């Protein structure tokens, strides 16, 4: 593989007419193939074409996120959104042909069953009749991203964006935390109408697409779009119940413990992120120092992560500093033509930088480990499995946290474990909310806020927003990007966290085995569905009864609760 660097990657937008002809050719050659090997050779050419297109899409999306104000990047992204459904149609047609091919069993034998399962799922999610709707959906998602990226909040005499102001949630001074949260939620309150309107349009649009495709509502379509091939809504509902039964009570105790530690009567919403009276440990704001420490960390960890990180740095496959106009959040994308991932984040000087960094590096490492997978389908697994690699690495880097937090590394570990667990009730509430929203697509914005508030009471009974604007009236979900842009994605984090916590347990008892299982899982890429991958890494599926009890029990001891 060429040792390409990111600045060298230039992929032209596909010419639609030429792409259509290329597909035409593929169909003809496939039909004319005289034996299985010839047919597979045609499919290899298709694979190459898709890598080319995927790489172009990834670069275009990334450039837009790097500067949401750049007109050229915006136009390119719009163009990409326009073409996406057309490209989907072309590939879906070929997938349909393969699914119906009498020689499918032989193809499955050679390509693996998983690709076919994914296609079964995927082909139900697209018909030309929804082409315009998909373009409109991307447009609305972009509106949400731009609206949030453009927020200018003034706090303590400075102008911050939404990525920057959240750092004050970790300020040791309680008054500062509360004041910053006031400013943040006031911004949401001021944009309430727009936020409600964008979401309302999205719900109507998605429900409409579901109807056009013959689904009862968007919930079923949403699951198919996530290509969940080996579990269903009932499994997810049972999992949410388990979190409610096992983690919510633990969460209450944890918040009480946190309040005692902070010397306050109870934790208010603005106290949630702080666990120590002197403030949380931080890695500091020196970017170059962070990168040096990251080098040292991966050198200590080994198992291929050391060489891989060097390759990321050399090839400039990272954009981690926060700046004006840059989209919020963190993610990992990949350039499939070159077998290289790219990580994006917005460092703000809090411990979250370390978490986001190790998280995205986990994704990136899996992508790199799977780069020799023969089919595009297998470069990444489905998302709930992807998040095991990322959240798993967050825990597997624990022994090296001294490099970022010095003598407060133990504080970091406590806080990381506590926040990972208390995240679960929030995460399942986000999922539950989306089920309610799409099962009741005609609900009014006010009814949606009420639904969210109800769920908060159930899953996170400790929450108290005091007199904060917006969040106090059931509006917190509007700051959760996934609810707008990636419907039904969120449960994946909780399923994966349940697996990642098992890596935490294993590493504590047998580090070498945990690392071997982890790298093995990464190299499998997306060859198999979620529960098979989980089994391959010797983990217990989150859908099995009691999957959380061991972890919660050990966490209690570890956190002294
Ligand atoms: Zn992730």
Coordinates of C-alpha atoms and ligand atoms in Angstrom, one line a residue:
X1 CA 0.0 0.0 0.0
X2 CA 1.3 3.5 -0.9
X3 CA 2.3 5.6 2.0
X4 CA 0.1 8.4 1.1
X5 CA -0.4 11.5 3.2
X6 CA -3.7 13.3 3.7
X7 CA -2.9 16.5 1.8
X8 CA -2.1 14.3 -1.3
X9 CA -5.5 12.8 -1.4
X10 CA -7.5 14.4 -4.1
X11 CA -10.5 12.6 -5.4
X12 CA -12.6 14.2 -8.1
X13 CA -16.4 14.0 -7.8
X14 CA -17.7 11.1 -9.9
X15 CA -19.2 12.0 -13.2
X16 CA -22.7 10.6 -13.0
X17 CA -23.0 9.7 -16.6
X18 CA -19.7 7.8 -16.6
X19 CA -20.6 6.1 -13.3
X20 CA -23.9 5.0 -14.8
X21 CA -22.1 3.6 -17.7
X22 CA -19.6 1.9 -15.5
X23 CA -22.5 0.2 -13.7
X24 CA -24.0 -0.8 -17.0
X25 CA -20.7 -2.4 -17.9
X26 CA -20.6 -4.3 -14.6
X27 CA -24.1 -5.7 -15.1
X28 CA -23.2 -6.8 -18.6
X29 CA -19.9 -8.4 -17.6
X30 CA -21.5 -10.1 -14.6
X31 CA -24.3 -11.5 -16.8
X32 CA -21.7 -12.7 -19.3
X33 CA -19.4 -14.3 -16.7
X34 CA -19.0 -17.9 -17.5
X35 CA -18.0 -19.1 -14.1
X36 CA -17.8 -18.1 -10.5
X37 CA -14.3 -16.8 -10.7
X38 CA -15.2 -14.5 -13.6
X39 CA -18.2 -13.3 -11.7
X40 CA -16.1 -12.5 -8.7
X41 CA -13.6 -10.7 -10.8
X42 CA -16.4 -8.4 -11.9
X43 CA -17.4 -7.8 -8.3
X44 CA -13.9 -6.9 -7.5
X45 CA -14.0 -4.2 -10.1
X46 CA -17.3 -3.0 -8.5
X47 CA -15.6 -3.0 -5.1
X48 CA -12.8 -0.8 -6.5
X49 CA -15.3 1.7 -8.0
X50 CA -17.1 1.9 -4.6
X51 CA -13.8 2.6 -2.8
X52 CA -13.2 5.4 -5.1
X53 CA -16.7 6.9 -4.5
X54 CA -16.6 6.3 -0.8
X55 CA -13.2 8.1 -0.6
X56 CA -14.6 11.1 -2.4
X57 CA -17.6 11.2 -0.1
X58 CA -15.4 11.0 3.0
X59 CA -13.1 13.8 1.8
X60 CA -16.0 16.0 0.9
X61 CA -17.8 15.5 4.2
X62 CA -14.6 16.1 6.1
X63 CA -13.6 19.3 4.4
X64 CA -17.1 20.7 5.2
X65 CA -16.7 19.8 8.9
X66 CA -13.2 21.4 9.0
X67 CA -14.7 24.7 8.0
X68 CA -18.5 25.0 7.8
X69 CA -18.1 28.6 6.6
X70 CA -16.1 27.7 3.5
X71 CA -18.4 28.2 0.5
X72 CA -16.6 25.9 -1.7
X73 CA -16.6 23.1 0.8
X74 CA -20.3 23.7 1.4
X75 CA -21.1 23.5 -2.3
X76 CA -19.1 20.3 -2.6
X77 CA -21.0 18.9 0.3
X78 CA -24.3 19.9 -1.3
X79 CA -23.2 18.2 -4.5
X80 CA -22.3 15.1 -2.6
X81 CA -25.7 15.1 -0.9
X82 CA -27.4 15.4 -4.4
X83 CA -25.4 12.5 -5.8
X84 CA -25.7 10.2 -2.9
X85 CA -29.2 8.8 -3.6
X86 CA -28.3 8.3 -7.3
X87 CA -25.2 6.4 -6.3
X88 CA -27.2 4.4 -3.8
X89 CA -29.7 3.5 -6.5
X90 CA -26.9 2.2 -8.7
X91 CA -25.4 0.0 -6.1
X92 CA -28.7 -1.1 -4.7
X93 CA -29.7 -2.4 -8.1
X94 CA -26.6 -4.5 -8.4
X95 CA -27.1 -5.8 -4.8
X96 CA -30.6 -6.8 -5.7
X97 CA -29.3 -8.7 -8.6
X98 CA -26.8 -10.6 -6.5
X99 CA -29.4 -11.3 -3.8
X100 CA -31.6 -13.0 -6.4
X101 CA -28.9 -14.7 -8.3
X102 CA -29.4 -18.5 -8.4
X103 CA -25.7 -18.9 -7.7
X104 CA -26.0 -16.9 -4.5
X105 CA -25.0 -19.9 -2.2
X106 CA -21.8 -20.2 -4.1
X107 CA -21.2 -16.4 -3.9
X108 CA -21.9 -16.5 -0.2
X109 CA -19.4 -19.3 0.2
X110 CA -16.7 -17.1 -1.3
X111 CA -17.6 -13.6 -0.1
X112 CA -19.1 -14.5 3.3
X113 CA -22.7 -14.5 4.3
X114 CA -22.5 -11.1 6.1
X115 CA -22.4 -9.0 2.9
X116 CA -25.6 -10.6 1.8
X117 CA -27.3 -10.1 5.1
X118 CA -26.3 -6.4 5.0
X119 CA -27.7 -6.1 1.5
X120 CA -30.9 -7.8 2.4
X121 CA -31.3 -5.1 5.0
X122 CA -30.0 -2.2 2.9
X123 CA -32.1 -2.9 -0.2
X124 CA -35.3 -2.4 1.8
X125 CA -34.2 1.2 2.6
X126 CA -34.1 2.6 -0.9
X127 CA -36.4 3.1 -3.8
X128 CA -36.1 5.9 -6.4
X129 CA -39.3 7.4 -5.1
X130 CA -37.5 8.7 -1.9
X131 CA -34.5 10.2 -3.8
X132 CA -35.7 13.8 -3.2
X133 CA -36.5 13.1 0.4
X134 CA -33.0 11.8 1.1
X135 CA -31.5 15.0 -0.4
X136 CA -33.8 17.0 1.8
X137 CA -32.8 15.0 4.8
X138 CA -29.2 15.7 4.3
X139 CA -30.0 19.4 3.8
X140 CA -31.8 19.5 7.1
X141 CA -29.0 17.7 8.9
X142 CA -26.6 20.3 7.4
X143 CA -28.8 23.1 8.7
X144 CA -28.6 21.7 12.2
X145 CA -24.8 21.3 12.0
X146 CA -24.4 24.8 10.7
X147 CA -26.7 26.3 13.2
X148 CA -24.8 24.7 16.1
X149 CA -21.4 25.4 14.6
X150 CA -22.3 29.1 14.2
X151 CA -23.3 29.6 17.8
X152 CA -21.4 32.6 19.4
X153 CA -21.8 32.6 23.1
X154 CA -20.4 35.3 25.2
X155 CA -19.1 34.2 28.6
X156 CA -16.6 35.8 30.9
X157 CA -15.8 38.5 28.4
X158 CA -15.0 36.0 25.7
X159 CA -16.8 34.6 22.7
X160 CA -17.1 30.8 22.7
X161 CA -18.7 28.3 20.4
X162 CA -20.6 25.3 21.8
X163 CA -17.6 23.0 21.8
X164 CA -15.7 25.6 23.9
X165 CA -18.3 26.5 26.4
X166 CA -18.8 22.9 27.6
X167 CA -15.3 23.0 29.1
X168 CA -16.7 25.2 31.9
X169 CA -18.9 22.2 32.9
X170 CA -15.7 20.9 34.4
X171 CA -14.7 24.1 36.2
X172 CA -13.9 23.6 39.9
X173 CA -15.9 26.7 40.7
X174 CA -19.6 25.8 41.0
X175 CA -20.8 29.3 40.2
X176 CA -18.8 29.3 37.0
X177 CA -20.3 26.0 36.0
X178 CA -23.8 27.2 36.6
X179 CA -23.3 30.5 34.9
X180 CA -21.8 28.8 31.8
X181 CA -24.7 26.3 31.7
X182 CA -27.1 29.2 31.8
X183 CA -25.5 30.8 28.8
X184 CA -25.3 27.5 26.9
X185 CA -29.0 26.6 27.5
X186 CA -30.1 30.2 26.9
X187 CA -28.7 29.8 23.4
X188 CA -30.8 26.7 22.9
X189 CA -33.8 28.5 24.3
X190 CA -33.2 31.4 21.9
X191 CA -33.1 28.9 19.0
X192 CA -35.9 26.7 20.2
X193 CA -38.2 27.4 17.3
X194 CA -35.6 26.7 14.7
X195 CA -34.5 23.6 16.5
X196 CA -38.0 22.4 16.9
X197 CA -38.8 23.2 13.3
X198 CA -35.8 21.3 11.8
X199 CA -36.6 18.3 13.9
X200 CA -40.3 18.4 13.0
X201 CA -39.4 18.5 9.3
X202 CA -37.0 15.6 9.8
X203 CA -39.6 13.5 11.6
X204 CA -42.3 14.1 9.0
X205 CA -39.8 13.5 6.2
X206 CA -38.6 10.2 7.7
X207 CA -42.0 9.0 8.4
X208 CA -43.0 9.8 4.9
X209 CA -40.1 7.8 3.5
X210 CA -41.0 4.8 5.7
X211 CA -44.6 4.9 4.3
X212 CA -43.3 5.1 0.7
X213 CA -41.1 2.1 1.3
X214 CA -43.9 0.1 2.9
X215 CA -42.9 0.2 6.6
X216 CA -45.4 1.0 9.4
X217 CA -43.3 3.8 10.6
X218 CA -39.7 5.0 10.6
X219 CA -38.7 2.8 13.5
X220 CA -38.5 -0.3 11.3
X221 CA -36.8 1.7 8.5
X222 CA -34.4 3.2 11.0
X223 CA -33.3 -0.3 12.2
X224 CA -32.9 -1.4 8.6
X225 CA -30.8 1.7 7.8
X226 CA -28.6 0.8 10.7
X227 CA -28.3 -2.7 9.1
X228 CA -29.1 -4.5 12.4
X229 CA -29.1 -8.0 11.1
X230 CA -28.9 -10.1 14.2
X231 CA -31.1 -8.3 16.8
X232 CA -34.4 -6.5 16.8
X233 CA -36.5 -3.9 18.7
X234 CA -37.6 -6.4 21.3
X235 CA -33.9 -7.2 22.1
X236 CA -33.2 -3.5 22.4
X237 CA -36.2 -3.0 24.7
X238 CA -35.1 -5.8 27.0
X239 CA -31.6 -4.2 27.1
X240 CA -33.1 -0.8 28.1
X241 CA -35.0 -2.6 30.9
X242 CA -31.8 -4.2 32.1
X243 CA -30.1 -0.8 32.3
X244 CA -33.1 0.7 34.1
X245 CA -33.0 -2.2 36.6
X246 CA -29.3 -2.4 37.2
X247 CA -27.6 0.8 36.3
X248 CA -30.2 3.5 37.2
X249 CA -30.1 2.6 40.9
X250 CA -26.3 2.5 40.8
X251 CA -26.5 5.9 39.1
X252 CA -28.4 7.3 42.0
X253 CA -25.8 6.1 44.5
X254 CA -23.1 7.4 42.3
X255 CA -24.5 10.9 42.2
X256 CA -24.9 10.8 46.0
X257 CA -21.3 9.7 46.3
X258 CA -20.3 12.4 44.0
X259 CA -22.2 15.0 46.0
X260 CA -20.4 13.8 49.2
X261 CA -17.1 14.0 47.4
X262 CA -17.8 17.5 46.2
X263 CA -19.1 18.5 49.6
X264 CA -22.5 19.6 48.3
X265 CA -26.0 18.5 49.3
X266 CA -26.9 17.2 45.9
X267 CA -25.6 17.3 42.4
X268 CA -27.4 19.8 40.1
X269 CA -27.2 19.5 36.3
X270 CA -24.2 21.7 36.2
X271 CA -22.3 19.5 38.7
X272 CA -22.7 16.3 36.7
X273 CA -19.3 16.4 35.0
X274 CA -17.2 17.2 38.1
X275 CA -16.2 14.5 40.6
X276 CA -13.5 16.2 42.7
X277 CA -13.7 19.4 44.8
X278 CA -10.4 20.7 43.3
X279 CA -11.9 20.0 39.8
X280 CA -11.3 17.1 37.5
X281 CA -7.8 16.2 36.3
X282 CA -6.9 17.8 33.0
X283 CA -4.2 17.1 30.4
X284 CA -3.7 20.8 29.8
X285 CA -3.9 22.9 26.7
X286 CA -0.6 22.2 25.1
X287 CA -1.3 20.4 21.9
X288 CA 2.3 19.4 21.1
X289 CA 2.7 18.0 24.6
X290 CA -0.4 15.9 24.1
X291 CA 0.9 14.4 20.9
X292 CA 4.3 13.7 22.5
X293 CA 2.5 11.9 25.4
X294 CA 0.3 10.1 22.9
X295 CA 3.5 8.8 21.2
X296 CA 4.8 7.6 24.5
X297 CA 1.5 6.0 25.4
X298 CA 1.2 3.9 22.3
X299 CA 4.9 3.0 22.5
X300 CA 4.1 1.6 26.0
X301 CA 1.0 -0.2 24.8
X302 CA 2.5 -1.8 21.7
X303 CA 0.4 -4.5 19.9
X304 CA 0.8 -2.5 16.7
X305 CA -0.7 0.7 18.0
X306 CA 2.7 2.3 18.2
X307 CA 3.5 1.9 14.5
X308 CA 0.0 2.8 13.6
X309 CA 0.0 6.1 15.5
X310 CA 3.3 7.1 13.9
X311 CA 1.7 6.5 10.5
X312 CA -1.3 8.7 11.4
X313 CA 1.1 11.5 12.5
X314 CA 3.4 11.2 9.5
X315 CA 0.4 11.2 7.1
X316 CA -1.3 14.1 8.8
X317 CA -4.5 12.0 9.3
X318 CA -5.7 14.1 12.3
X319 CA -7.5 17.4 12.9
X320 CA -7.9 17.7 16.7
X321 CA -7.7 21.4 17.6
X322 CA -10.8 23.4 18.2
X323 CA -11.2 26.6 16.0
X324 CA -13.9 28.9 14.8
X325 CA -16.2 27.7 12.2
X326 CA -15.1 24.1 12.6
X327 CA -18.0 21.7 13.2
X328 CA -18.4 20.3 16.7
X329 CA -17.9 16.7 17.9
X330 CA -15.4 14.1 17.1
X331 CA -15.4 11.3 14.6
X332 CA -13.3 9.0 12.6
X333 CA -13.7 8.6 8.8
X334 CA -11.7 6.6 6.3
X335 CA -10.3 6.8 2.8
X336 CA -11.0 3.3 1.5
X337 CA -9.0 3.6 -1.6
X338 CA -5.9 4.0 0.5
X339 CA -6.7 2.0 3.6
X340 CA -6.2 5.0 5.9
X341 CA -8.5 6.4 8.5
X342 CA -8.7 10.1 9.7
X343 CA -9.6 11.4 13.1
X344 CA -11.4 14.6 13.9
X345 CA -12.0 16.3 17.3
X346 CA -12.2 19.6 19.1
X347 CA -9.8 19.6 22.0
X348 CA -10.7 22.0 24.7
X349 CA -8.2 21.3 27.5
X350 CA -10.4 19.0 29.5
X351 CA -10.0 15.3 30.3
X352 CA -12.6 14.8 27.5
X353 CA -9.7 15.4 25.0
X354 CA -8.0 12.3 26.1
X355 CA -11.2 10.3 26.0
X356 CA -12.1 11.6 22.5
X357 CA -8.6 11.0 21.3
X358 CA -8.4 7.4 22.6
X359 CA -11.9 6.8 21.4
X360 CA -11.3 7.9 17.8
X361 CA -8.0 6.2 17.7
X362 CA -9.8 3.0 18.6
X363 CA -12.0 3.4 15.5
X364 CA -9.0 4.3 13.4
X365 CA -7.0 1.4 14.6
X366 CA -9.8 -1.1 13.7
X367 CA -10.1 0.5 10.3
X368 CA -6.4 0.2 9.7
X369 CA -6.3 -3.4 11.0
X370 CA -9.2 -4.3 8.7
X371 CA -7.7 -2.6 5.6
X372 CA -6.9 -5.9 3.9
X373 CA -10.5 -7.1 4.1
X374 CA -11.4 -8.1 0.6
X375 CA -14.7 -6.3 0.3
X376 CA -15.8 -2.8 1.2
X377 CA -18.6 -4.3 3.3
X378 CA -16.1 -5.7 5.7
X379 CA -13.9 -2.6 6.2
X380 CA -16.1 -1.5 9.1
X381 CA -18.6 -3.6 11.1
X382 CA -22.0 -2.2 11.9
X383 CA -21.9 0.7 14.4
X384 CA -22.6 -1.0 17.7
X385 CA -19.5 -3.2 17.0
X386 CA -17.5 -0.2 15.8
X387 CA -18.0 1.5 19.2
X388 CA -16.5 -1.5 21.0
X389 CA -13.2 -0.7 19.3
X390 CA -13.3 2.9 20.4
X391 CA -14.8 2.6 23.9
X392 CA -12.6 -0.5 24.4
X393 CA -9.5 1.4 23.7
X394 CA -10.5 4.1 26.1
X395 CA -10.3 1.5 28.9
X396 CA -7.3 -0.4 27.5
X397 CA -5.2 2.8 27.6
X398 CA -5.9 3.1 31.4
X399 CA -2.4 2.0 32.6
X400 CA -0.8 4.8 30.6
X401 CA -3.0 7.6 31.9
X402 CA -0.1 9.0 34.1
X403 CA 1.3 10.4 30.9
X404 CA -1.6 12.8 30.6
X405 CA -2.7 13.3 34.2
X406 CA 0.4 12.7 36.2
X407 CA -0.4 11.9 39.8
X408 CA -4.1 12.5 39.2
X409 CA -4.3 9.5 36.8
X410 CA -6.3 7.5 39.4
X411 CA -8.8 10.4 39.6
X412 CA -9.1 10.2 35.9
X413 CA -9.7 6.4 36.0
X414 CA -12.4 6.8 38.6
X415 CA -14.1 9.5 36.8
X416 CA -13.9 7.7 33.4
X417 CA -15.4 4.5 34.9
X418 CA -18.1 6.4 36.8
X419 CA -19.1 8.5 33.8
X420 CA -19.0 5.5 31.5
X421 CA -21.6 3.7 33.7
X422 CA -23.8 6.7 34.3
X423 CA -23.8 7.3 30.6
X424 CA -25.9 4.1 30.1
X425 CA -29.2 5.4 31.5
X426 CA -28.8 8.6 29.4
X427 CA -27.9 6.6 26.3
X428 CA -30.9 4.3 26.5
X429 CA -33.2 7.3 27.2
X430 CA -32.0 8.8 23.9
X431 CA -32.9 5.6 22.2
X432 CA -36.2 5.2 23.9
X433 CA -37.1 8.8 23.0
X434 CA -36.5 8.1 19.3
X435 CA -38.8 5.1 19.5
X436 CA -41.5 7.3 21.0
X437 CA -40.9 10.1 18.5
X438 CA -41.1 7.9 15.4
X439 CA -44.0 5.8 16.7
X440 CA -45.9 9.1 17.2
X441 CA -44.8 11.1 14.1
X442 CA -47.6 13.7 14.5
X443 CA -46.7 14.7 18.0
X444 CA -46.2 18.4 18.5
X445 CA -42.8 19.9 19.5
X446 CA -44.3 20.5 23.0
X447 CA -45.3 16.9 23.2
X448 CA -41.8 15.8 22.3
X449 CA -40.3 17.9 25.0
X450 CA -42.8 16.2 27.4
X451 CA -41.8 12.8 26.2
X452 CA -38.2 13.5 26.9
X453 CA -38.9 14.9 30.3
X454 CA -40.8 11.7 31.2
X455 CA -37.9 9.6 30.1
X456 CA -35.5 11.6 32.2
X457 CA -37.6 11.0 35.2
X458 CA -37.6 7.3 34.6
X459 CA -34.0 6.7 33.7
X460 CA -32.2 9.5 35.4
X461 CA -34.3 10.3 38.5
X462 CA -31.4 12.2 40.0
X463 CA -31.5 15.0 37.4
X464 CA -32.2 18.5 38.7
X465 CA -31.9 21.4 36.3
X466 CA -32.7 24.1 38.8
X467 CA -33.7 27.2 36.9
X468 CA -31.7 26.5 33.8
X469 CA -33.5 27.6 30.7
X470 CA -34.5 25.0 28.0
X471 CA -32.9 21.9 29.5
X472 CA -35.2 22.3 32.5
X473 CA -38.2 22.2 30.2
X474 CA -37.4 18.9 28.4
X475 CA -35.1 20.4 25.8
X476 CA -31.8 18.7 26.5
X477 CA -32.2 16.3 23.7
X478 CA -31.8 19.1 21.2
X479 CA -28.1 19.3 22.0
X480 CA -27.7 15.6 21.1
X481 CA -26.5 15.7 17.4
X482 CA -27.4 12.0 16.8
X483 CA -31.1 12.6 17.4
X484 CA -31.1 14.9 14.5
X485 CA -28.5 13.5 12.2
X486 CA -28.2 9.8 12.9
X487 CA -31.5 8.3 14.0
X488 CA -31.3 5.2 16.1
X489 CA -27.5 5.3 16.3
X490 CA -27.4 6.1 20.0
X491 CA -28.2 2.7 21.4
X492 CA -25.0 1.5 19.7
X493 CA -22.9 3.4 22.2
X494 CA -24.6 1.7 25.1
X495 CA -24.4 -1.8 23.7
X496 CA -20.7 -1.2 22.9
X497 CA -20.0 0.4 26.3
X498 CA -21.4 -2.8 27.9
X499 CA -18.8 -4.7 25.9
X500 CA -16.0 -2.2 26.5
X501 CA -16.6 -2.5 30.2
X502 CA -16.0 -6.2 29.9
X503 CA -12.6 -5.4 28.3
X504 CA -11.9 -3.2 31.4
X505 CA -12.6 -6.2 33.7
X506 CA -10.6 -8.6 31.6
X507 CA -7.6 -6.2 31.3
X508 CA -7.5 -5.9 35.1
X509 CA -7.1 -9.6 35.4
X510 CA -5.2 -10.6 32.3
X511 CA -3.9 -7.6 30.3
X512 CA -2.2 -9.7 27.5
X513 CA -5.4 -11.7 26.9
X514 CA -7.5 -8.6 26.7
X515 CA -5.1 -6.9 24.2
X516 CA -5.0 -10.1 22.1
X517 CA -8.8 -10.3 22.1
X518 CA -9.0 -6.6 21.2
X519 CA -6.6 -6.7 18.3
X520 CA -8.2 -9.9 17.0
X521 CA -11.6 -8.2 17.1
X522 CA -10.2 -5.2 15.3
X523 CA -8.8 -7.3 12.5
X524 CA -12.1 -9.1 11.9
X525 CA -13.6 -5.8 10.7
X526 CA -17.1 -6.3 9.6
X527 CA -16.9 -9.9 8.5
X528 CA -19.7 -10.9 11.0
X529 CA -22.7 -9.5 12.6
X530 CA -22.6 -7.9 16.1
X531 CA -23.3 -10.9 18.3
X532 CA -20.8 -13.1 16.4
X533 CA -18.1 -10.5 16.7
X534 CA -18.8 -10.2 20.4
X535 CA -18.4 -14.0 20.8
X536 CA -15.2 -13.9 18.8
X537 CA -13.7 -11.6 21.3
X538 CA -15.0 -13.8 24.2
X539 CA -17.4 -11.1 25.4
X540 CA -21.0 -11.6 26.7
X541 CA -23.7 -10.2 24.5
X542 CA -25.5 -7.2 25.9
X543 CA -28.7 -9.1 25.2
X544 CA -28.0 -11.8 27.6
X545 CA -29.5 -11.5 31.0
X546 CA -27.1 -10.4 33.7
X547 CA -24.5 -9.0 31.2
X548 CA -24.2 -5.9 33.3
X549 CA -24.3 -7.3 36.8
X550 CA -20.6 -8.4 36.9
X551 CA -19.4 -5.0 35.7
X552 CA -21.6 -3.0 38.1
X553 CA -20.5 -5.1 41.0
X554 CA -16.8 -4.7 40.3
X555 CA -17.3 -1.0 39.6
X556 CA -19.0 -0.5 43.0
X557 CA -15.9 -2.0 44.7
X558 CA -13.5 0.0 42.5
X559 CA -15.3 3.3 43.2
X560 CA -15.9 2.4 46.8
X561 CA -19.6 2.9 46.6
Ligands
LIG1 ZN1 -17.3 6.3 18.2

